[in-house]
Coordinates of C-alpha atoms and ligand atoms in Angstrom, one line a residue:
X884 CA 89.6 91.9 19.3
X885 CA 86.1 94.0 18.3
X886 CA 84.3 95.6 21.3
X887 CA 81.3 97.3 20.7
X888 CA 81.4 100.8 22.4
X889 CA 79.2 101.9 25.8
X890 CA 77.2 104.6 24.3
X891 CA 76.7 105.7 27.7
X892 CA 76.9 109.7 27.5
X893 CA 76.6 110.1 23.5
X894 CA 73.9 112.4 22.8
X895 CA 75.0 114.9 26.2
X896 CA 76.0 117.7 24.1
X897 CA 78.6 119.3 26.3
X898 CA 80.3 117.8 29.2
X899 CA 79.3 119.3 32.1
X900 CA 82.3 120.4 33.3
X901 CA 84.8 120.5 30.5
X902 CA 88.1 121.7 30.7
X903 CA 88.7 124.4 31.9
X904 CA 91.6 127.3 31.2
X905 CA 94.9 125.2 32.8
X906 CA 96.6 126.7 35.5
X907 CA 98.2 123.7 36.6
X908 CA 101.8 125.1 36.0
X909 CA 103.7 125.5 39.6
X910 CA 103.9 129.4 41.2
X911 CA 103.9 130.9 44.1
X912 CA 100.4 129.9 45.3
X913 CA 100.5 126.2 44.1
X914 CA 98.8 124.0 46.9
X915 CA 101.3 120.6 47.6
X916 CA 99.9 117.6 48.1
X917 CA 101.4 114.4 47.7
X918 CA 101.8 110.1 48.6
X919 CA 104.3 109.0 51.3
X920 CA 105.4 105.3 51.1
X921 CA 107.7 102.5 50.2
X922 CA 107.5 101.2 47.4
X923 CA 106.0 104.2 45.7
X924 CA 107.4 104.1 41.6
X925 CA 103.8 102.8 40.5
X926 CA 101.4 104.6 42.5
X927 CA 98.5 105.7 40.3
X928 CA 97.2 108.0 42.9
X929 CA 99.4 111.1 41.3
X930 CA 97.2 110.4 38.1
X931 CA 93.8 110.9 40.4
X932 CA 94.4 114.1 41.7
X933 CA 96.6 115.8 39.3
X934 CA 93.5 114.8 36.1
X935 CA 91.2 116.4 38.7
X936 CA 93.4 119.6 39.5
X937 CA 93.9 120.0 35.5
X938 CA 90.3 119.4 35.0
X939 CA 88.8 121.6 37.8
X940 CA 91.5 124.2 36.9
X941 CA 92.8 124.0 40.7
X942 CA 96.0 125.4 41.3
X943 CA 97.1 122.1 43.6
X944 CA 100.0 119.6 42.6
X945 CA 100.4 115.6 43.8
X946 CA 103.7 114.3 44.5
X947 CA 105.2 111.1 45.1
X948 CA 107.8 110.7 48.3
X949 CA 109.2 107.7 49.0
X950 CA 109.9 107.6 52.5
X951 CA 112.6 105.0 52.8
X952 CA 112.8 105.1 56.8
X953 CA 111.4 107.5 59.7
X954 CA 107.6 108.1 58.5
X955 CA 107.6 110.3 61.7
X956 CA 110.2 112.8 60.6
X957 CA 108.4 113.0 57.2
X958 CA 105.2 114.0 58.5
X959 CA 106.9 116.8 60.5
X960 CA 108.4 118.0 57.7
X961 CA 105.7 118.1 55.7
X962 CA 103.8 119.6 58.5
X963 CA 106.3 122.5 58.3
X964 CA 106.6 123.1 54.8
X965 CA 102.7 123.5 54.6
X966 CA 101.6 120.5 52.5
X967 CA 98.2 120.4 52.5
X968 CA 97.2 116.7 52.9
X969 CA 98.7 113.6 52.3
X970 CA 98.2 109.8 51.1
X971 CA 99.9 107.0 53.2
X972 CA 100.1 103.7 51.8
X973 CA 102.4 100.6 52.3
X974 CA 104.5 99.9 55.0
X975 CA 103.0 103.1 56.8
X976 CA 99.4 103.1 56.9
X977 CA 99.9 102.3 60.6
X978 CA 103.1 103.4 61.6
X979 CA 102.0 107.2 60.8
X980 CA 99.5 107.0 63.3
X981 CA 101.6 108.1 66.7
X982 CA 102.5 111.2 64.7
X983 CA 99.4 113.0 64.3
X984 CA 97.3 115.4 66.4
X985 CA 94.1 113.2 65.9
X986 CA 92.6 110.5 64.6
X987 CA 89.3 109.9 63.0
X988 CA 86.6 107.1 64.6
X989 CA 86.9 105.2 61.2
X990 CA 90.5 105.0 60.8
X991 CA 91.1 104.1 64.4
X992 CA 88.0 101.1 63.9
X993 CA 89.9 100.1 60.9
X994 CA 93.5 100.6 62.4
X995 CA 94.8 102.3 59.3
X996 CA 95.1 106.1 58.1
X997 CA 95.5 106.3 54.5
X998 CA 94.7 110.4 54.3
X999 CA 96.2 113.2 56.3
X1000 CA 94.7 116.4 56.4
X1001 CA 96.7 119.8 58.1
X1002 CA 94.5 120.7 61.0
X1003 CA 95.5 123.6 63.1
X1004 CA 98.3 122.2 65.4
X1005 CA 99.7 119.1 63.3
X1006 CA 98.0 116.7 60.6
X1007 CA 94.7 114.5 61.3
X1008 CA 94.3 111.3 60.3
X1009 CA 91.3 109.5 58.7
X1010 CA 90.8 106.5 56.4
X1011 CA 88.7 107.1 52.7
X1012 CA 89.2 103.2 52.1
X1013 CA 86.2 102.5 53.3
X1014 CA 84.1 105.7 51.2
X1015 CA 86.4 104.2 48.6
X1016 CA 84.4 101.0 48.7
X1017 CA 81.0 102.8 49.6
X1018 CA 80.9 104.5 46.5
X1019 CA 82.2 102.0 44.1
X1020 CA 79.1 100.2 44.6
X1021 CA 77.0 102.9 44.4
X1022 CA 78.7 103.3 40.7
X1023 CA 77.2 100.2 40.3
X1024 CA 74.2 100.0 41.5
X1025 CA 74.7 97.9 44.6
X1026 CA 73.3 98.6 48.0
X1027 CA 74.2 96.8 51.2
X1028 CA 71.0 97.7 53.1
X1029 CA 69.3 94.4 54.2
X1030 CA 72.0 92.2 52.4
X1031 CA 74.6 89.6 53.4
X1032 CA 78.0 89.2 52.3
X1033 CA 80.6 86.8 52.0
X1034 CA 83.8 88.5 52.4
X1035 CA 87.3 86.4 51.1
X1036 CA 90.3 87.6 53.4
X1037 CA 91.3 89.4 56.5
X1038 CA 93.7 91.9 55.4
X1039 CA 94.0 95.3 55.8
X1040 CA 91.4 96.4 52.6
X1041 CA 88.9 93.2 54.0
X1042 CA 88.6 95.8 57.5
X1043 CA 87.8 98.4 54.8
X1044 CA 85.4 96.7 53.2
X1045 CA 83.6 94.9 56.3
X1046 CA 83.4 98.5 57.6
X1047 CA 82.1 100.2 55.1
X1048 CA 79.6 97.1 54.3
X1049 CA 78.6 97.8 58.2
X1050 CA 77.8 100.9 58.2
X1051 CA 76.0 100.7 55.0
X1052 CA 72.8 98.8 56.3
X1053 CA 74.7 94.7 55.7
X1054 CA 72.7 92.2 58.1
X1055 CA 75.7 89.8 57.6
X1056 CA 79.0 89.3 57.2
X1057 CA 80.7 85.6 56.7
X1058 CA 84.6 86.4 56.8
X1059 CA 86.4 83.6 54.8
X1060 CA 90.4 83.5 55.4
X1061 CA 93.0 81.0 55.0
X1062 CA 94.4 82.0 58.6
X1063 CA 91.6 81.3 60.9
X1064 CA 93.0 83.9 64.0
X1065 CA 92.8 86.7 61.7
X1066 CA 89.3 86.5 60.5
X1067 CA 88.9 86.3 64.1
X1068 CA 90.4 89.8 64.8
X1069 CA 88.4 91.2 61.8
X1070 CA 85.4 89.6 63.4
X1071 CA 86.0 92.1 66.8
X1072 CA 84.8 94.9 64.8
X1073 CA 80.8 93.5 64.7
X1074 CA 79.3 90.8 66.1
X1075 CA 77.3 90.9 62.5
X1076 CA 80.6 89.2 61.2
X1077 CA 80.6 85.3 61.5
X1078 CA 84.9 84.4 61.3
X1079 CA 85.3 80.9 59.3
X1080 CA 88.7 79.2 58.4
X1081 CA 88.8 78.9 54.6
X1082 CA 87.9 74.9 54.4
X1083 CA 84.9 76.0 56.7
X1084 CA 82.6 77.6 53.4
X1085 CA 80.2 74.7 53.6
X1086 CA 79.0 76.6 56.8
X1087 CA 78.0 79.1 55.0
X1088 CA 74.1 78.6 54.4
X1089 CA 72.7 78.6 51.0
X1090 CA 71.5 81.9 50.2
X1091 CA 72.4 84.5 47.8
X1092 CA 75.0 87.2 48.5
X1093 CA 77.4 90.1 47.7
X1094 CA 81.0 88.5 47.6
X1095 CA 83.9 90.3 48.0
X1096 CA 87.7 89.2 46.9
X1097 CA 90.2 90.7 49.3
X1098 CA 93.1 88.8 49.6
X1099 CA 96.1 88.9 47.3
X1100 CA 95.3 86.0 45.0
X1101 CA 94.7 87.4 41.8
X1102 CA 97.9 89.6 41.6
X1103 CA 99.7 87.0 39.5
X1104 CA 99.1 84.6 36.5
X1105 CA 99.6 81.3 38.0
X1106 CA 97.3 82.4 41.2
X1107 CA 93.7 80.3 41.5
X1108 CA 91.3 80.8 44.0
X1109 CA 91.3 80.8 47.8
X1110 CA 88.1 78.8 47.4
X1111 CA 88.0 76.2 44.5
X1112 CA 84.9 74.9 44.6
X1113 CA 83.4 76.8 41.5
X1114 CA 79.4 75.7 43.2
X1115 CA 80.2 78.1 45.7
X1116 CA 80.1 80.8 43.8
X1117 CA 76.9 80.4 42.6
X1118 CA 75.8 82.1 45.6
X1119 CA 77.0 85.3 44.1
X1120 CA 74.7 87.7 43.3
X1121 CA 77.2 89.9 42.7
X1122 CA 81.1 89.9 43.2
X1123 CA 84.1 92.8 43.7
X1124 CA 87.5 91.8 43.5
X1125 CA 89.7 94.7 45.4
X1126 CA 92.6 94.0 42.5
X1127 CA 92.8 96.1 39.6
X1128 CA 95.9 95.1 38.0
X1129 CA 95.4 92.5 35.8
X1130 CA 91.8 94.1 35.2
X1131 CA 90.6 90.2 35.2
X1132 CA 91.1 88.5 38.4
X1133 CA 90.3 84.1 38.6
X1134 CA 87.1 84.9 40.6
X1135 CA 86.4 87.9 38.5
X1136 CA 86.4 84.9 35.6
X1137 CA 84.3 82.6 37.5
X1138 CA 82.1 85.7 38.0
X1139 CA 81.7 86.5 34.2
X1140 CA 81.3 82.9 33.7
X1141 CA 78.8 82.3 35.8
X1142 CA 76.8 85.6 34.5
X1143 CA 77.3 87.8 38.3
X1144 CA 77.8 91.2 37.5
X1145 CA 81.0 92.5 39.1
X1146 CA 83.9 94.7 39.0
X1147 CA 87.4 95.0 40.1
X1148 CA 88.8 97.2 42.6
X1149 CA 89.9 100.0 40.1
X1150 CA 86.6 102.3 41.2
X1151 CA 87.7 101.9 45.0
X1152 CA 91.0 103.0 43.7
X1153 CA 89.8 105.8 42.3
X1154 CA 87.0 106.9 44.7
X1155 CA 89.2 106.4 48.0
X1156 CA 91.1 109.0 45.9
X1157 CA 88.3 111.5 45.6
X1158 CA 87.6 111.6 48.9
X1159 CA 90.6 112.3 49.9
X1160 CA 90.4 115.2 47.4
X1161 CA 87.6 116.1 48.9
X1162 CA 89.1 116.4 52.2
X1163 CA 92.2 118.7 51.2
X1164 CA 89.9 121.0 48.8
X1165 CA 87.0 121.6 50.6
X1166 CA 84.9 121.0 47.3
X1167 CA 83.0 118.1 46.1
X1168 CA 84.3 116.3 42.6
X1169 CA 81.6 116.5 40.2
X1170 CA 80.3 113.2 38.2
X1171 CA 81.8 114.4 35.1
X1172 CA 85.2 114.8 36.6
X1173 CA 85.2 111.5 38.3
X1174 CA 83.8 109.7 34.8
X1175 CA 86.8 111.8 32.9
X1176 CA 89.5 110.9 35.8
X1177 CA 88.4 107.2 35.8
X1178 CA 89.0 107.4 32.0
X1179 CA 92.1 108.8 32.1
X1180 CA 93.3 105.9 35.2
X1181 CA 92.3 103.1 32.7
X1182 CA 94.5 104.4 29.6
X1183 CA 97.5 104.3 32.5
X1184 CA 96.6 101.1 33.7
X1185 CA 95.5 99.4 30.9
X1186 CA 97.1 101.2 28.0
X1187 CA 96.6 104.2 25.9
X1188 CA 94.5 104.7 22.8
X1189 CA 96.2 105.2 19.1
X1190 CA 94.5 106.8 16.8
X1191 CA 94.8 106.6 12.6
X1192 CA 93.6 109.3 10.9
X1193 CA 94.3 109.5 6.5
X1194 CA 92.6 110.0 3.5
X1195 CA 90.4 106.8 2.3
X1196 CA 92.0 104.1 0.8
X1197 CA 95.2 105.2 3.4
X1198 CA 95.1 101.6 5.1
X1199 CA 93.6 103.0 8.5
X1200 CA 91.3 99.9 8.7
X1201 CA 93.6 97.1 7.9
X1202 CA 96.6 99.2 10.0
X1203 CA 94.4 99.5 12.9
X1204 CA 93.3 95.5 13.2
X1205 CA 97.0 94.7 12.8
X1206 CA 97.9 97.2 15.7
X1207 CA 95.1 95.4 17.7
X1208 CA 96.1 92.0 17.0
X1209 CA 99.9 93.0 17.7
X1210 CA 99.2 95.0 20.6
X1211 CA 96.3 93.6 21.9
X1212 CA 94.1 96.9 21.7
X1213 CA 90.2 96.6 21.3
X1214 CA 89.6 97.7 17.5
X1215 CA 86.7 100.8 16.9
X1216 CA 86.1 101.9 13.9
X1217 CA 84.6 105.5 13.4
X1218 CA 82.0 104.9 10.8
X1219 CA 81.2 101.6 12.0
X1220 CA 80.4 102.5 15.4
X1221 CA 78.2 105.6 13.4
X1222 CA 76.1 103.4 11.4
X1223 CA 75.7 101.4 14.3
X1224 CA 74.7 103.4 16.2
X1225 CA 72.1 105.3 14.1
X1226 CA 71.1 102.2 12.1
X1227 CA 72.1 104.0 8.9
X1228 CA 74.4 103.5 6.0
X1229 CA 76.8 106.3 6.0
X1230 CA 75.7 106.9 2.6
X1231 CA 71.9 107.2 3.6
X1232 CA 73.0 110.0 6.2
X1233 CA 75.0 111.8 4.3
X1234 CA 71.6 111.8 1.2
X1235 CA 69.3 112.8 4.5
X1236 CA 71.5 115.4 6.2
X1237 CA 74.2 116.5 4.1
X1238 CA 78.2 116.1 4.9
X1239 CA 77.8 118.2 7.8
X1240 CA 75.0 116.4 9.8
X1241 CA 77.4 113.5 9.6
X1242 CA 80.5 115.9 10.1
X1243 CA 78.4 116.4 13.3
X1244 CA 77.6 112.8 14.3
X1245 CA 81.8 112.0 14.2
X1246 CA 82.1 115.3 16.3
X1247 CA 79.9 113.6 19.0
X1248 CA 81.1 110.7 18.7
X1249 CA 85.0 111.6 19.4
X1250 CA 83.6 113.6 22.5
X1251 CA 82.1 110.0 23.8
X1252 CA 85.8 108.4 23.3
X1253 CA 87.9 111.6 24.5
X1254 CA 85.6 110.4 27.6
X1255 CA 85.5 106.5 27.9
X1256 CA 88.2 104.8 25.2
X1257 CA 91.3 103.4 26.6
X1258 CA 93.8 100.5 25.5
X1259 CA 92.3 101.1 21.7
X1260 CA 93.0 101.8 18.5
X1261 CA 90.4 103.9 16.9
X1262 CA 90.4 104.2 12.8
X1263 CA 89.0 107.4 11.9
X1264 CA 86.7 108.7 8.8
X1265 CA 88.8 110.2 6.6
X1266 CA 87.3 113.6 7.1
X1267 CA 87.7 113.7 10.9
X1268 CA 90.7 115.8 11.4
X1269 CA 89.3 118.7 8.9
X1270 CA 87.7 120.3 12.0
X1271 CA 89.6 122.0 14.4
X1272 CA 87.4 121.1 17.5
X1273 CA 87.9 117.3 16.4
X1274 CA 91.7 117.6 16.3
X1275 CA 91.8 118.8 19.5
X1276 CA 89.5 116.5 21.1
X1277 CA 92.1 113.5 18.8
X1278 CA 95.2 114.6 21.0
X1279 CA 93.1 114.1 24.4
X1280 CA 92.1 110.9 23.2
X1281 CA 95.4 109.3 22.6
X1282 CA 98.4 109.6 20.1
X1283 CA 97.4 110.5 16.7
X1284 CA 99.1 109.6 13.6
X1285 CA 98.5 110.4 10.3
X1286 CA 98.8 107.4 7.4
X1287 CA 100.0 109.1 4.2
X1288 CA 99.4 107.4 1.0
X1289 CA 100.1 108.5 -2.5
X1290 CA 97.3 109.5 -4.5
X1291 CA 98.1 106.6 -7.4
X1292 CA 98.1 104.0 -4.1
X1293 CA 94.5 105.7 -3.0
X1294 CA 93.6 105.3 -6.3
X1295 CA 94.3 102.1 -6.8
X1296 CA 92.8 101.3 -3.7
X1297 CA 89.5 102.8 -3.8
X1298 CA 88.8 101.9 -7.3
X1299 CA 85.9 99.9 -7.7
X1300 CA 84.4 101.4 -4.6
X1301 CA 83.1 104.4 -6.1
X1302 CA 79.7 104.5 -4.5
X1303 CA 81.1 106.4 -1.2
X1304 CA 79.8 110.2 -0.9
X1305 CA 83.5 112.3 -1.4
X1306 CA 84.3 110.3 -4.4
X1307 CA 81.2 111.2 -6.5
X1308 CA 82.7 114.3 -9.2
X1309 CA 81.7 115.4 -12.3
X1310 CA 83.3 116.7 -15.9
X1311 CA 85.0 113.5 -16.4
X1312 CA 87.6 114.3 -13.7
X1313 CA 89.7 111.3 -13.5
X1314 CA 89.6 109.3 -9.8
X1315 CA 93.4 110.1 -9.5
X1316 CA 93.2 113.6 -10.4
X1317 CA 90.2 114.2 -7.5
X1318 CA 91.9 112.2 -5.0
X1319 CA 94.8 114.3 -5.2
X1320 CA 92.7 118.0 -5.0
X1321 CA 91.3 116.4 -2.1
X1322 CA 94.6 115.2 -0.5
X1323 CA 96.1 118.8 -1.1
X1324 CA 93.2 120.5 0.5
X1325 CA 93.1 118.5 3.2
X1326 CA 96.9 117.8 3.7
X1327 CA 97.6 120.9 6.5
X1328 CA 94.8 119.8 8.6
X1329 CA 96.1 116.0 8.6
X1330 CA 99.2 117.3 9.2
X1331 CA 98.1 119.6 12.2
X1332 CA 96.1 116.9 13.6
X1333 CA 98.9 114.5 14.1
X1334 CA 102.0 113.5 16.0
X1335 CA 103.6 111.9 13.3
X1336 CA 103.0 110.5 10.3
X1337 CA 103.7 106.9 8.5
X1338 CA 104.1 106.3 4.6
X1339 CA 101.8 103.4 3.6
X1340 CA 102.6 102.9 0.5
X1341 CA 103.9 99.2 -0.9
X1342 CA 103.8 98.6 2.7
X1343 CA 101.5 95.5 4.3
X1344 CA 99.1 96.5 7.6
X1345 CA 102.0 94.6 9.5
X1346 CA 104.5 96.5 8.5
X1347 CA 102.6 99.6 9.2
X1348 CA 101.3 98.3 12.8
X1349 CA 104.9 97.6 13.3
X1350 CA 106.0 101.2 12.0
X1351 CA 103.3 102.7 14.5
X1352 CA 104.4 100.7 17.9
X1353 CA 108.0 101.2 17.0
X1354 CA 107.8 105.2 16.9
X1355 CA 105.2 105.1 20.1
X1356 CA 107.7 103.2 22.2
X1357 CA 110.2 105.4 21.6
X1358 CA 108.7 108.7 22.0
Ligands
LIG1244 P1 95.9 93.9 52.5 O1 96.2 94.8 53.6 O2 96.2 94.4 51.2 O3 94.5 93.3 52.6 P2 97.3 91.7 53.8 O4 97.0 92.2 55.1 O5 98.7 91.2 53.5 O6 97.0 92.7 52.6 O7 96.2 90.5 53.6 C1 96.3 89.7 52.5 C2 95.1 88.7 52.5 O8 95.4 87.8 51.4 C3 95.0 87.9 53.7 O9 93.7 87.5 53.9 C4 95.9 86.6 53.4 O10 95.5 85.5 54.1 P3 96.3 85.2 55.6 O11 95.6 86.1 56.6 O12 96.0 83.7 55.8 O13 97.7 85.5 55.4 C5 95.5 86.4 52.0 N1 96.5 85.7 51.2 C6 97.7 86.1 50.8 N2 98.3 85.2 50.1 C7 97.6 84.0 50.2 C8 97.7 82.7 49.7 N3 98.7 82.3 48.9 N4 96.7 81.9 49.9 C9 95.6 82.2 50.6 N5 95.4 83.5 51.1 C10 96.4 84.4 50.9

């Protein structure tokens, strides 16, 4: 499955806020923070704020407690063992309410705290579902202010989004449920939201609007649609769907299909989390933090990258399109995505600005996927572990390993191909005999580079792929 890379952020030379020295190991002074609910196994929200701590250098950890029973007694003892702030999700969002010295306006028009945050005589409650939404579509591009919606559900996150859609300029809001009586309740927070049973969206008058997905079809493969008529939704002008997980909902489909930009609900996910953040620190989260945290939330949703890294010739292309095919993992290709990108043959760059203008190019480039690449697997130039910047920034990006072939397979490989740059050598030096100086020089960095390495040798990309996933699954 080829995808052609966003480019977005290639030529910034540094990030902006780049790591900085980690003092994320737990002393004295650590700040606790943490998620109280039931279920709480798969909350993602520990991977928001602990990438932000380790990437702000903030001495603050995130911790999962499920509270099984008695939300009350939990937030006392939190309160007296100085946690900072909390997260409240399912059952408890309004059960924790009775148990805290105040509540903010928007939680109580919502009726649902997500956040705590320690005030001076117990913990305060607020609700960042709604910024959460607010500043998802700011990320892209979307404003509410003299727009109308159509909103799909009356849940808990359609208050959220109704709210945050009404205080962000929307003229209209036309609240869609299968249960008629609880659009009606939504509907007492504005009389700028018009309440329809689900069979009612004829009533809705042609027109174009934001839509918004908010009920709980979507969450599994044999769900459709709350609405089936696929003509309504050509009154999208652009659509959010509050699931994440599967990254493509059926309305998000119908969206794509019908050419609507949207998104899912995984930047409400992470920007309810921010806020919160906010909240407990005091401090803002910069744009490059967020970008890098969002990053790092899609390779735990949506899977993590492997990388191949080898001499030429080591099978790191065919290996990589039968790990993609196997594992369903969108295929990039180093050099590809650098003559793409610059238009040029890597031949013609290497003539115009020597190995090391092109050393730098794959530099930049593994900067821009240490940022944005997740679920992939990336085939590297042969030459890209050799710096020690670009092994380091390998190991962010995903697990590394190292495809070792002999230098009679390489050989055999790469004969007849004898235009590319590192093969050219003079004095009648046989092709074998160069391979293998080059494969001893570069062996240690290879080696370095690498979590572990997989003989190619006789072996088909199959077999390799199969290698790879085998020793990632059980590490
Ligand atoms: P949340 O707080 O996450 O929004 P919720 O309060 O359980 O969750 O709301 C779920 C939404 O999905 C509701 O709009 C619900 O419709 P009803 O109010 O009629 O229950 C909607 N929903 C869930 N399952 C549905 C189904 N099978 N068909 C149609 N709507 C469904």
């Amino acid at each position: 499955m080829p995808r052609r890379v966003c480019w977005r952020g290639f030529f910034l030379k540094e990030k902006a806020e780049g790591m900085k020295k980690d003092r994320s190991s737990v002393n004295g002074d650590t700040v606790v923070t943490g998620i109280f609910g039931d279920p709480i196994r798969h909350t993602l929200s520990p991977v928001i704020h602990n990438t932000i701590s380790r990437l702000t250098g903030e001495n603050q950890v995130y911790v999962p407690f499920h509270v099984e029973k008695d939300i009350g007694k939990a937030v006392a003892g939190a309160w007296s063992m100085g946690i900072r702030g909390l997260n409240v999700t399912v059952p408890y969002k309004q059960q924790v309410m009775p148990h805290l010295a105040r509540i903010d306006d928007t939680a109580r028009e919502i009726g649902a705290v997500n956040t705590l945050v320690r005030g001076r005589d117990g913990f305060e409650g607020f609700n960042t579902d709604t910024e959460g939404v607010f500043r998802a579509l700011q990320d892209c591009g979307v404003s509410p202010v003299g727009k109308s919606a159509v909103l799909i559900g009356a849940g808990g996150a359609s208050r959220a989004v109704a709210h945050a859609l009404l205080t962000h300029g929307i003229e209209k809001i036309w609240l869609l449920n299968r249960t008629l009586s609880r659009a009606e309740e939504v509907a007492e927070m504005s009389s700028r939201i018009v309440p329809l049973a689900a069979e009612q969206y004829t009533s809705v008058p042609k027109g174009k609007y934001l839509f918004f997905q908010c009920t709980s079809l979507g969450l599994k493969q044999e769900d459709g649609l709350l609405i089936r008529d696929s003509a309504f939704y050509d009154m999208a002008e652009f659509g959010f769907d509050l699931i994440y997980n599967p990254a493509e909902t059926p309305f998000l489909k119908v969206m794509k299909e019908k050419g609507v930009p949207c998104c899912n609900g995984l930047g409400m996910l992470l920007w309810q989390g921010i806020a919160s953040h906010e909240m407990w620190t005091g401090r803002k989260v910069a744009a490059e933090t967020a970008f890098h945290t969002a990053t790092v939330l899609k390779r735990a949703l949506y899977g993590e990258n492997i990388i191949l890294t080898g001499y030429m010739g080591a099978g790191k292309t065919s290996a990589a399109k039968a790990v993609s095919a196997a594992a369903g993992k969108t295929y990039i290709d180093t050099d590809a995505e650098i003559e793409e990108k610059t238009g040029k043959k890597i031949s013609a760059i290497f003539r115009e600005s020597g190995e090391a203008g092109f050393r730098d190019l794959e530099t930049r480039l593994l900067r821009h996927l240490s940022d944005t690449a997740y679920n992939s697997v990336i085939a590297t130039g042969g030459g890209v572990p050799l710096r020690a910047e670009n092994r380091r920034m390998l190991q962010e990006t995903g697990t590394v390993v190292f495809l070792d072939a002999s230098p009679a397979e390489i050989t055999k490989r790469v004969a007849g191909d004898e235009n590319r740059p590192l093969l050219q050598r003079g004095n009648g030096e046989t092709l074998e005999n160069h391979v293998r100086n080059m494969l001893e020089k570069r062996m240690p960095s290879y080696l370095a580079g690498c979590d572990f390495k997989v003989k190619t040798d006789g072996k088909t990309p199959e077999d390799v792929a199969a290698e790879i996933l085998r020793n990632i699954s059980c590490s």
